[in-house]
C-alpha cells in the first residue's frame, strides 16, 4: 500500500472518485484503496494541504462536492488483529502529552478484517488506557461523544493503521476532517 499520511473518503455517486483523484493528485500522491470510496494519499505538508482544501471550500470549488472527508494521520503502522489494541495503547503515550484537561473519545474507522477487529471494544480499551495515562500525568480527561475537546482518530485500511489527535479548534477550522 505504500506510505500514507492522509485518508480521503469520496462522496457516494458514479464518477466521483476519478474526478476527486484528478484534483487531489495535483496536491500530492493519491490512489484508490481496495475499499469503496476510500483513497489513501501522501502529501509533503499536511497543514498546507488542509489549508488548500479549506480555501477551495471557501471559494466553493465545484470538485469539493466529490469529497466526503479527510483524515490527516500523524503515525502509521502495520498490525494484526491480535496486536492492534496493544499497539494503539502504546501510540497514546505521546498523544496524552499534547492533551490538557477536558473531554475526549477514541473513534476507530475499521476497513477490512470483519469479525476479527471489534471497533467498539478497541475504542473502549484504548480510551480507558488513555484516561489512565492522563490520570497518571495529573490530567483529568473524561470520555464524551458530544463535541469532545479531543478526538483520537484511528483509521485502518486492511492491516495498516493511522492515528491522529484532532482537537476541537482543528476540527472547527477544517470541518471536512470530522471523523464519523
JSON list of C-alpha atoms in Angstrom, two decimals:
[
{"chain": "A", "resi": 1, "resn": "UNK", "atom": "CA", "xyz": [0.00, 0.00, 0.00]},
{"chain": "A", "resi": 2, "resn": "UNK", "atom": "CA", "xyz": [2.95, 2.33, 0.50]},
{"chain": "A", "resi": 3, "resn": "UNK", "atom": "CA", "xyz": [3.31, 5.24, 2.86]},
{"chain": "A", "resi": 4, "resn": "UNK", "atom": "CA", "xyz": [0.26, 7.44, 3.51]},
{"chain": "A", "resi": 5, "resn": "UNK", "atom": "CA", "xyz": [-0.46, 10.36, 5.77]},
{"chain": "A", "resi": 6, "resn": "UNK", "atom": "CA", "xyz": [-3.95, 11.25, 4.55]},
{"chain": "A", "resi": 7, "resn": "UNK", "atom": "CA", "xyz": [-7.14, 9.25, 4.06]},
{"chain": "A", "resi": 8, "resn": "UNK", "atom": "CA", "xyz": [-9.82, 10.73, 1.86]},
{"chain": "A", "resi": 9, "resn": "UNK", "atom": "CA", "xyz": [-13.33, 9.41, 1.52]},
{"chain": "A", "resi": 10, "resn": "UNK", "atom": "CA", "xyz": [-15.36, 10.08, -1.58]},
{"chain": "A", "resi": 11, "resn": "UNK", "atom": "CA", "xyz": [-18.98, 11.19, -1.57]},
{"chain": "A", "resi": 12, "resn": "UNK", "atom": "CA", "xyz": [-21.16, 8.41, -2.99]},
{"chain": "A", "resi": 13, "resn": "UNK", "atom": "CA", "xyz": [-22.04, 8.58, -6.66]},
{"chain": "A", "resi": 14, "resn": "UNK", "atom": "CA", "xyz": [-20.83, 7.48, -10.08]},
{"chain": "A", "resi": 15, "resn": "UNK", "atom": "CA", "xyz": [-17.62, 9.03, -11.38]},
{"chain": "A", "resi": 16, "resn": "UNK", "atom": "CA", "xyz": [-16.89, 10.94, -8.20]},
{"chain": "A", "resi": 17, "resn": "UNK", "atom": "CA", "xyz": [-13.77, 9.02, -7.19]},
{"chain": "A", "resi": 18, "resn": "UNK", "atom": "CA", "xyz": [-12.00, 9.57, -10.51]},
{"chain": "A", "resi": 19, "resn": "UNK", "atom": "CA", "xyz": [-12.92, 13.28, -10.57]},
{"chain": "A", "resi": 20, "resn": "UNK", "atom": "CA", "xyz": [-11.74, 13.78, -7.00]},
{"chain": "A", "resi": 21, "resn": "UNK", "atom": "CA", "xyz": [-8.49, 11.88, -7.58]},
{"chain": "A", "resi": 22, "resn": "UNK", "atom": "CA", "xyz": [-7.72, 14.05, -10.62]},
{"chain": "A", "resi": 23, "resn": "UNK", "atom": "CA", "xyz": [-7.91, 17.14, -8.41]},
{"chain": "A", "resi": 24, "resn": "UNK", "atom": "CA", "xyz": [-6.13, 15.64, -5.41]},
{"chain": "A", "resi": 25, "resn": "UNK", "atom": "CA", "xyz": [-3.21, 14.36, -7.49]},
{"chain": "A", "resi": 26, "resn": "UNK", "atom": "CA", "xyz": [-2.26, 17.98, -8.12]},
{"chain": "A", "resi": 27, "resn": "UNK", "atom": "CA", "xyz": [-1.76, 18.31, -4.34]},
{"chain": "A", "resi": 28, "resn": "UNK", "atom": "CA", "xyz": [0.02, 15.04, -3.55]},
{"chain": "A", "resi": 29, "resn": "UNK", "atom": "CA", "xyz": [0.17, 11.35, -4.34]},
{"chain": "A", "resi": 30, "resn": "UNK", "atom": "CA", "xyz": [-3.32, 9.78, -4.05]},
{"chain": "A", "resi": 31, "resn": "UNK", "atom": "CA", "xyz": [-4.71, 6.44, -5.11]},
{"chain": "A", "resi": 32, "resn": "UNK", "atom": "CA", "xyz": [-7.84, 4.37, -4.50]},
{"chain": "A", "resi": 33, "resn": "UNK", "atom": "CA", "xyz": [-7.73, 1.58, -1.93]},
{"chain": "A", "resi": 34, "resn": "UNK", "atom": "CA", "xyz": [-9.41, -1.79, -2.13]},
{"chain": "A", "resi": 35, "resn": "UNK", "atom": "CA", "xyz": [-12.31, -0.28, -0.15]},
{"chain": "A", "resi": 36, "resn": "UNK", "atom": "CA", "xyz": [-15.12, 1.54, -1.93]},
{"chain": "A", "resi": 37, "resn": "UNK", "atom": "CA", "xyz": [-14.88, 5.34, -1.84]},
{"chain": "A", "resi": 38, "resn": "UNK", "atom": "CA", "xyz": [-11.69, 5.31, 0.25]},
{"chain": "A", "resi": 39, "resn": "UNK", "atom": "CA", "xyz": [-8.41, 6.71, -1.06]},
{"chain": "A", "resi": 40, "resn": "UNK", "atom": "CA", "xyz": [-5.04, 6.96, 0.61]},
{"chain": "A", "resi": 41, "resn": "UNK", "atom": "CA", "xyz": [-2.58, 9.72, -0.03]},
{"chain": "A", "resi": 42, "resn": "UNK", "atom": "CA", "xyz": [0.73, 11.22, 0.84]},
{"chain": "A", "resi": 43, "resn": "UNK", "atom": "CA", "xyz": [1.28, 14.97, 0.91]},
{"chain": "A", "resi": 44, "resn": "UNK", "atom": "CA", "xyz": [4.51, 16.77, 1.77]},
{"chain": "A", "resi": 45, "resn": "UNK", "atom": "CA", "xyz": [2.88, 19.17, 4.23]},
{"chain": "A", "resi": 46, "resn": "UNK", "atom": "CA", "xyz": [-0.47, 18.16, 5.74]},
{"chain": "A", "resi": 47, "resn": "UNK", "atom": "CA", "xyz": [-1.12, 21.63, 7.20]},
{"chain": "A", "resi": 48, "resn": "UNK", "atom": "CA", "xyz": [-0.62, 23.24, 3.79]},
{"chain": "A", "resi": 49, "resn": "UNK", "atom": "CA", "xyz": [-2.78, 20.55, 2.15]},
{"chain": "A", "resi": 50, "resn": "UNK", "atom": "CA", "xyz": [-5.62, 21.12, 4.61]},
{"chain": "A", "resi": 51, "resn": "UNK", "atom": "CA", "xyz": [-5.38, 24.90, 4.23]},
{"chain": "A", "resi": 52, "resn": "UNK", "atom": "CA", "xyz": [-5.60, 24.44, 0.46]},
{"chain": "A", "resi": 53, "resn": "UNK", "atom": "CA", "xyz": [-8.77, 22.36, 0.85]},
{"chain": "A", "resi": 54, "resn": "UNK", "atom": "CA", "xyz": [-10.22, 24.92, 3.25]},
{"chain": "A", "resi": 55, "resn": "UNK", "atom": "CA", "xyz": [-9.55, 27.73, 0.76]},
{"chain": "A", "resi": 56, "resn": "UNK", "atom": "CA", "xyz": [-11.10, 25.68, -2.07]},
{"chain": "A", "resi": 57, "resn": "UNK", "atom": "CA", "xyz": [-14.14, 25.08, 0.12]},
{"chain": "A", "resi": 58, "resn": "UNK", "atom": "CA", "xyz": [-14.46, 28.80, 0.91]},
{"chain": "A", "resi": 59, "resn": "UNK", "atom": "CA", "xyz": [-14.18, 29.55, -2.83]},
{"chain": "A", "resi": 60, "resn": "UNK", "atom": "CA", "xyz": [-16.91, 26.93, -3.44]},
{"chain": "A", "resi": 61, "resn": "UNK", "atom": "CA", "xyz": [-14.77, 24.96, -5.87]},
{"chain": "A", "resi": 62, "resn": "UNK", "atom": "CA", "xyz": [-17.20, 22.52, -7.57]},
{"chain": "A", "resi": 63, "resn": "UNK", "atom": "CA", "xyz": [-14.89, 19.49, -7.29]},
{"chain": "A", "resi": 64, "resn": "UNK", "atom": "CA", "xyz": [-15.17, 19.58, -3.49]},
{"chain": "A", "resi": 65, "resn": "UNK", "atom": "CA", "xyz": [-18.70, 18.18, -3.77]},
{"chain": "A", "resi": 66, "resn": "UNK", "atom": "CA", "xyz": [-16.96, 14.85, -4.53]},
{"chain": "A", "resi": 67, "resn": "UNK", "atom": "CA", "xyz": [-15.10, 14.97, -1.20]},
{"chain": "A", "resi": 68, "resn": "UNK", "atom": "CA", "xyz": [-16.52, 13.06, 1.75]},
{"chain": "A", "resi": 69, "resn": "UNK", "atom": "CA", "xyz": [-13.99, 13.72, 4.48]},
{"chain": "A", "resi": 70, "resn": "UNK", "atom": "CA", "xyz": [-10.25, 13.94, 5.04]},
{"chain": "A", "resi": 71, "resn": "UNK", "atom": "CA", "xyz": [-8.29, 12.46, 7.94]},
{"chain": "A", "resi": 72, "resn": "UNK", "atom": "CA", "xyz": [-4.65, 13.51, 8.25]},
{"chain": "A", "resi": 73, "resn": "UNK", "atom": "CA", "xyz": [-2.72, 10.87, 10.16]},
{"chain": "A", "resi": 74, "resn": "UNK", "atom": "CA", "xyz": [0.36, 11.53, 12.24]},
{"chain": "A", "resi": 75, "resn": "UNK", "atom": "CA", "xyz": [1.61, 7.97, 12.55]},
{"chain": "A", "resi": 76, "resn": "UNK", "atom": "CA", "xyz": [1.02, 4.73, 10.64]},
{"chain": "A", "resi": 77, "resn": "UNK", "atom": "CA", "xyz": [1.92, 1.16, 11.44]},
{"chain": "A", "resi": 78, "resn": "UNK", "atom": "CA", "xyz": [1.15, -2.41, 10.40]},
{"chain": "A", "resi": 79, "resn": "UNK", "atom": "CA", "xyz": [-0.81, -4.61, 12.78]},
{"chain": "A", "resi": 80, "resn": "UNK", "atom": "CA", "xyz": [-2.55, -7.93, 13.16]},
{"chain": "A", "resi": 81, "resn": "UNK", "atom": "CA", "xyz": [-5.99, -8.26, 14.73]},
{"chain": "A", "resi": 82, "resn": "UNK", "atom": "CA", "xyz": [-4.27, -9.57, 17.87]},
{"chain": "A", "resi": 83, "resn": "UNK", "atom": "CA", "xyz": [-1.79, -6.69, 18.17]},
{"chain": "A", "resi": 84, "resn": "UNK", "atom": "CA", "xyz": [-3.92, -3.67, 17.24]},
{"chain": "A", "resi": 85, "resn": "UNK", "atom": "CA", "xyz": [-5.18, -2.77, 20.71]},
{"chain": "A", "resi": 86, "resn": "UNK", "atom": "CA", "xyz": [-1.72, -3.05, 22.29]},
{"chain": "A", "resi": 87, "resn": "UNK", "atom": "CA", "xyz": [-0.10, -1.00, 19.55]},
{"chain": "A", "resi": 88, "resn": "UNK", "atom": "CA", "xyz": [-2.77, 1.68, 19.88]},
{"chain": "A", "resi": 89, "resn": "UNK", "atom": "CA", "xyz": [-2.27, 1.83, 23.65]},
{"chain": "A", "resi": 90, "resn": "UNK", "atom": "CA", "xyz": [1.45, 2.47, 23.04]},
{"chain": "A", "resi": 91, "resn": "UNK", "atom": "CA", "xyz": [0.60, 5.17, 20.49]},
{"chain": "A", "resi": 92, "resn": "UNK", "atom": "CA", "xyz": [-1.46, 7.03, 23.11]},
{"chain": "A", "resi": 93, "resn": "UNK", "atom": "CA", "xyz": [1.59, 7.94, 25.21]},
{"chain": "A", "resi": 94, "resn": "UNK", "atom": "CA", "xyz": [2.75, 10.88, 23.05]},
{"chain": "A", "resi": 95, "resn": "UNK", "atom": "CA", "xyz": [-0.85, 11.98, 22.44]},
{"chain": "A", "resi": 96, "resn": "UNK", "atom": "CA", "xyz": [-1.61, 12.35, 26.14]},
{"chain": "A", "resi": 97, "resn": "UNK", "atom": "CA", "xyz": [1.38, 14.68, 26.46]},
{"chain": "A", "resi": 98, "resn": "UNK", "atom": "CA", "xyz": [-0.33, 17.04, 23.98]},
{"chain": "A", "resi": 99, "resn": "UNK", "atom": "CA", "xyz": [-3.69, 16.97, 25.75]},
{"chain": "A", "resi": 100, "resn": "UNK", "atom": "CA", "xyz": [-4.83, 19.18, 28.59]},
{"chain": "A", "resi": 101, "resn": "UNK", "atom": "CA", "xyz": [-7.87, 18.56, 30.76]},
{"chain": "A", "resi": 102, "resn": "UNK", "atom": "CA", "xyz": [-11.25, 18.20, 29.11]},
{"chain": "A", "resi": 103, "resn": "UNK", "atom": "CA", "xyz": [-13.18, 15.62, 27.16]},
{"chain": "A", "resi": 104, "resn": "UNK", "atom": "CA", "xyz": [-12.17, 13.09, 24.53]},
{"chain": "A", "resi": 105, "resn": "UNK", "atom": "CA", "xyz": [-13.19, 9.97, 22.71]},
{"chain": "A", "resi": 106, "resn": "UNK", "atom": "CA", "xyz": [-11.48, 7.40, 20.53]},
{"chain": "A", "resi": 107, "resn": "UNK", "atom": "CA", "xyz": [-13.02, 6.73, 17.12]},
{"chain": "A", "resi": 108, "resn": "UNK", "atom": "CA", "xyz": [-11.92, 3.69, 15.12]},
{"chain": "A", "resi": 109, "resn": "UNK", "atom": "CA", "xyz": [-12.92, 3.58, 11.46]},
{"chain": "A", "resi": 110, "resn": "UNK", "atom": "CA", "xyz": [-12.13, 0.00, 10.51]},
{"chain": "A", "resi": 111, "resn": "UNK", "atom": "CA", "xyz": [-11.91, -1.06, 6.89]},
{"chain": "A", "resi": 112, "resn": "UNK", "atom": "CA", "xyz": [-11.46, -4.77, 6.44]},
{"chain": "A", "resi": 113, "resn": "UNK", "atom": "CA", "xyz": [-11.00, -7.59, 8.94]},
{"chain": "A", "resi": 114, "resn": "UNK", "atom": "CA", "xyz": [-14.72, -8.11, 9.62]},
{"chain": "A", "resi": 115, "resn": "UNK", "atom": "CA", "xyz": [-15.27, -10.23, 12.70]},
{"chain": "A", "resi": 116, "resn": "UNK", "atom": "CA", "xyz": [-11.58, -10.00, 13.60]},
{"chain": "A", "resi": 117, "resn": "UNK", "atom": "CA", "xyz": [-11.39, -6.46, 14.97]},
{"chain": "A", "resi": 118, "resn": "UNK", "atom": "CA", "xyz": [-14.30, -5.27, 17.10]},
{"chain": "A", "resi": 119, "resn": "UNK", "atom": "CA", "xyz": [-14.23, -1.49, 16.72]},
{"chain": "A", "resi": 120, "resn": "UNK", "atom": "CA", "xyz": [-16.23, -0.59, 19.84]},
{"chain": "A", "resi": 121, "resn": "UNK", "atom": "CA", "xyz": [-14.19, -2.91, 22.05]},
{"chain": "A", "resi": 122, "resn": "UNK", "atom": "CA", "xyz": [-10.90, -1.49, 20.75]},
{"chain": "A", "resi": 123, "resn": "UNK", "atom": "CA", "xyz": [-12.22, 2.07, 21.24]},
{"chain": "A", "resi": 124, "resn": "UNK", "atom": "CA", "xyz": [-13.26, 1.27, 24.81]},
{"chain": "A", "resi": 125, "resn": "UNK", "atom": "CA", "xyz": [-9.97, -0.37, 25.79]},
{"chain": "A", "resi": 126, "resn": "UNK", "atom": "CA", "xyz": [-7.81, 2.32, 24.18]},
{"chain": "A", "resi": 127, "resn": "UNK", "atom": "CA", "xyz": [-9.97, 5.07, 25.70]},
{"chain": "A", "resi": 128, "resn": "UNK", "atom": "CA", "xyz": [-9.66, 3.56, 29.18]},
{"chain": "A", "resi": 129, "resn": "UNK", "atom": "CA", "xyz": [-5.90, 3.30, 28.72]},
{"chain": "A", "resi": 130, "resn": "UNK", "atom": "CA", "xyz": [-5.67, 6.91, 27.54]},
{"chain": "A", "resi": 131, "resn": "UNK", "atom": "CA", "xyz": [-7.71, 8.02, 30.55]},
{"chain": "A", "resi": 132, "resn": "UNK", "atom": "CA", "xyz": [-5.39, 6.10, 32.90]},
{"chain": "A", "resi": 133, "resn": "UNK", "atom": "CA", "xyz": [-2.31, 7.63, 31.24]},
{"chain": "A", "resi": 134, "resn": "UNK", "atom": "CA", "xyz": [-3.80, 11.10, 31.65]},
{"chain": "A", "resi": 135, "resn": "UNK", "atom": "CA", "xyz": [-4.61, 10.46, 35.30]},
{"chain": "A", "resi": 136, "resn": "UNK", "atom": "CA", "xyz": [-1.05, 9.25, 35.92]},
{"chain": "A", "resi": 137, "resn": "UNK", "atom": "CA", "xyz": [0.17, 12.51, 34.35]},
{"chain": "A", "resi": 138, "resn": "UNK", "atom": "CA", "xyz": [-2.08, 14.54, 36.65]},
{"chain": "A", "resi": 139, "resn": "UNK", "atom": "CA", "xyz": [-4.58, 15.41, 33.93]},
{"chain": "A", "resi": 140, "resn": "UNK", "atom": "CA", "xyz": [-8.32, 14.97, 34.17]},
{"chain": "A", "resi": 141, "resn": "UNK", "atom": "CA", "xyz": [-9.85, 13.71, 30.93]},
{"chain": "A", "resi": 142, "resn": "UNK", "atom": "CA", "xyz": [-13.40, 12.42, 30.66]},
{"chain": "A", "resi": 143, "resn": "UNK", "atom": "CA", "xyz": [-15.00, 10.48, 27.83]},
{"chain": "A", "resi": 144, "resn": "UNK", "atom": "CA", "xyz": [-17.61, 12.41, 25.87]},
{"chain": "A", "resi": 145, "resn": "UNK", "atom": "CA", "xyz": [-19.03, 11.72, 22.44]},
{"chain": "A", "resi": 146, "resn": "UNK", "atom": "CA", "xyz": [-20.76, 15.11, 22.16]},
{"chain": "A", "resi": 147, "resn": "UNK", "atom": "CA", "xyz": [-18.45, 17.90, 20.97]},
{"chain": "A", "resi": 148, "resn": "UNK", "atom": "CA", "xyz": [-15.36, 16.49, 22.70]},
{"chain": "A", "resi": 149, "resn": "UNK", "atom": "CA", "xyz": [-12.28, 18.64, 23.20]},
{"chain": "A", "resi": 150, "resn": "UNK", "atom": "CA", "xyz": [-10.19, 15.88, 21.57]},
{"chain": "A", "resi": 151, "resn": "UNK", "atom": "CA", "xyz": [-10.95, 13.09, 19.13]},
{"chain": "A", "resi": 152, "resn": "UNK", "atom": "CA", "xyz": [-8.39, 10.35, 18.72]},
{"chain": "A", "resi": 153, "resn": "UNK", "atom": "CA", "xyz": [-8.99, 9.25, 15.13]},
{"chain": "A", "resi": 154, "resn": "UNK", "atom": "CA", "xyz": [-7.89, 5.71, 14.35]},
{"chain": "A", "resi": 155, "resn": "UNK", "atom": "CA", "xyz": [-8.19, 4.73, 10.69]},
{"chain": "A", "resi": 156, "resn": "UNK", "atom": "CA", "xyz": [-7.46, 1.26, 9.37]},
{"chain": "A", "resi": 157, "resn": "UNK", "atom": "CA", "xyz": [-7.11, 0.10, 5.80]},
{"chain": "A", "resi": 158, "resn": "UNK", "atom": "CA", "xyz": [-6.68, -3.66, 5.91]},
{"chain": "A", "resi": 159, "resn": "UNK", "atom": "CA", "xyz": [-3.77, -4.28, 8.27]},
{"chain": "A", "resi": 160, "resn": "UNK", "atom": "CA", "xyz": [-2.36, -0.73, 8.17]},
{"chain": "A", "resi": 161, "resn": "UNK", "atom": "CA", "xyz": [-3.39, 1.77, 10.80]},
{"chain": "A", "resi": 162, "resn": "UNK", "atom": "CA", "xyz": [-3.10, 5.53, 11.02]},
{"chain": "A", "resi": 163, "resn": "UNK", "atom": "CA", "xyz": [-3.78, 7.69, 14.07]},
{"chain": "A", "resi": 164, "resn": "UNK", "atom": "CA", "xyz": [-4.28, 11.39, 14.71]},
{"chain": "A", "resi": 165, "resn": "UNK", "atom": "CA", "xyz": [-5.20, 13.64, 17.61]},
{"chain": "A", "resi": 166, "resn": "UNK", "atom": "CA", "xyz": [-7.80, 16.16, 16.43]},
{"chain": "A", "resi": 167, "resn": "UNK", "atom": "CA", "xyz": [-8.60, 18.90, 18.89]},
{"chain": "A", "resi": 168, "resn": "UNK", "atom": "CA", "xyz": [-11.77, 20.98, 18.75]},
{"chain": "A", "resi": 169, "resn": "UNK", "atom": "CA", "xyz": [-10.07, 24.06, 17.25]},
{"chain": "A", "resi": 170, "resn": "UNK", "atom": "CA", "xyz": [-8.58, 21.94, 14.46]},
{"chain": "A", "resi": 171, "resn": "UNK", "atom": "CA", "xyz": [-11.95, 20.29, 13.71]},
{"chain": "A", "resi": 172, "resn": "UNK", "atom": "CA", "xyz": [-13.70, 23.67, 13.62]},
{"chain": "A", "resi": 173, "resn": "UNK", "atom": "CA", "xyz": [-11.09, 25.11, 11.23]},
{"chain": "A", "resi": 174, "resn": "UNK", "atom": "CA", "xyz": [-11.28, 22.05, 8.96]},
{"chain": "A", "resi": 175, "resn": "UNK", "atom": "CA", "xyz": [-14.88, 20.78, 9.18]},
{"chain": "A", "resi": 176, "resn": "UNK", "atom": "CA", "xyz": [-14.24, 18.24, 6.39]},
{"chain": "A", "resi": 177, "resn": "UNK", "atom": "CA", "xyz": [-11.95, 16.37, 8.82]},
{"chain": "A", "resi": 178, "resn": "UNK", "atom": "CA", "xyz": [-14.65, 15.24, 11.23]},
{"chain": "A", "resi": 179, "resn": "UNK", "atom": "CA", "xyz": [-14.49, 11.51, 11.88]},
{"chain": "A", "resi": 180, "resn": "UNK", "atom": "CA", "xyz": [-17.74, 9.58, 11.52]}
]
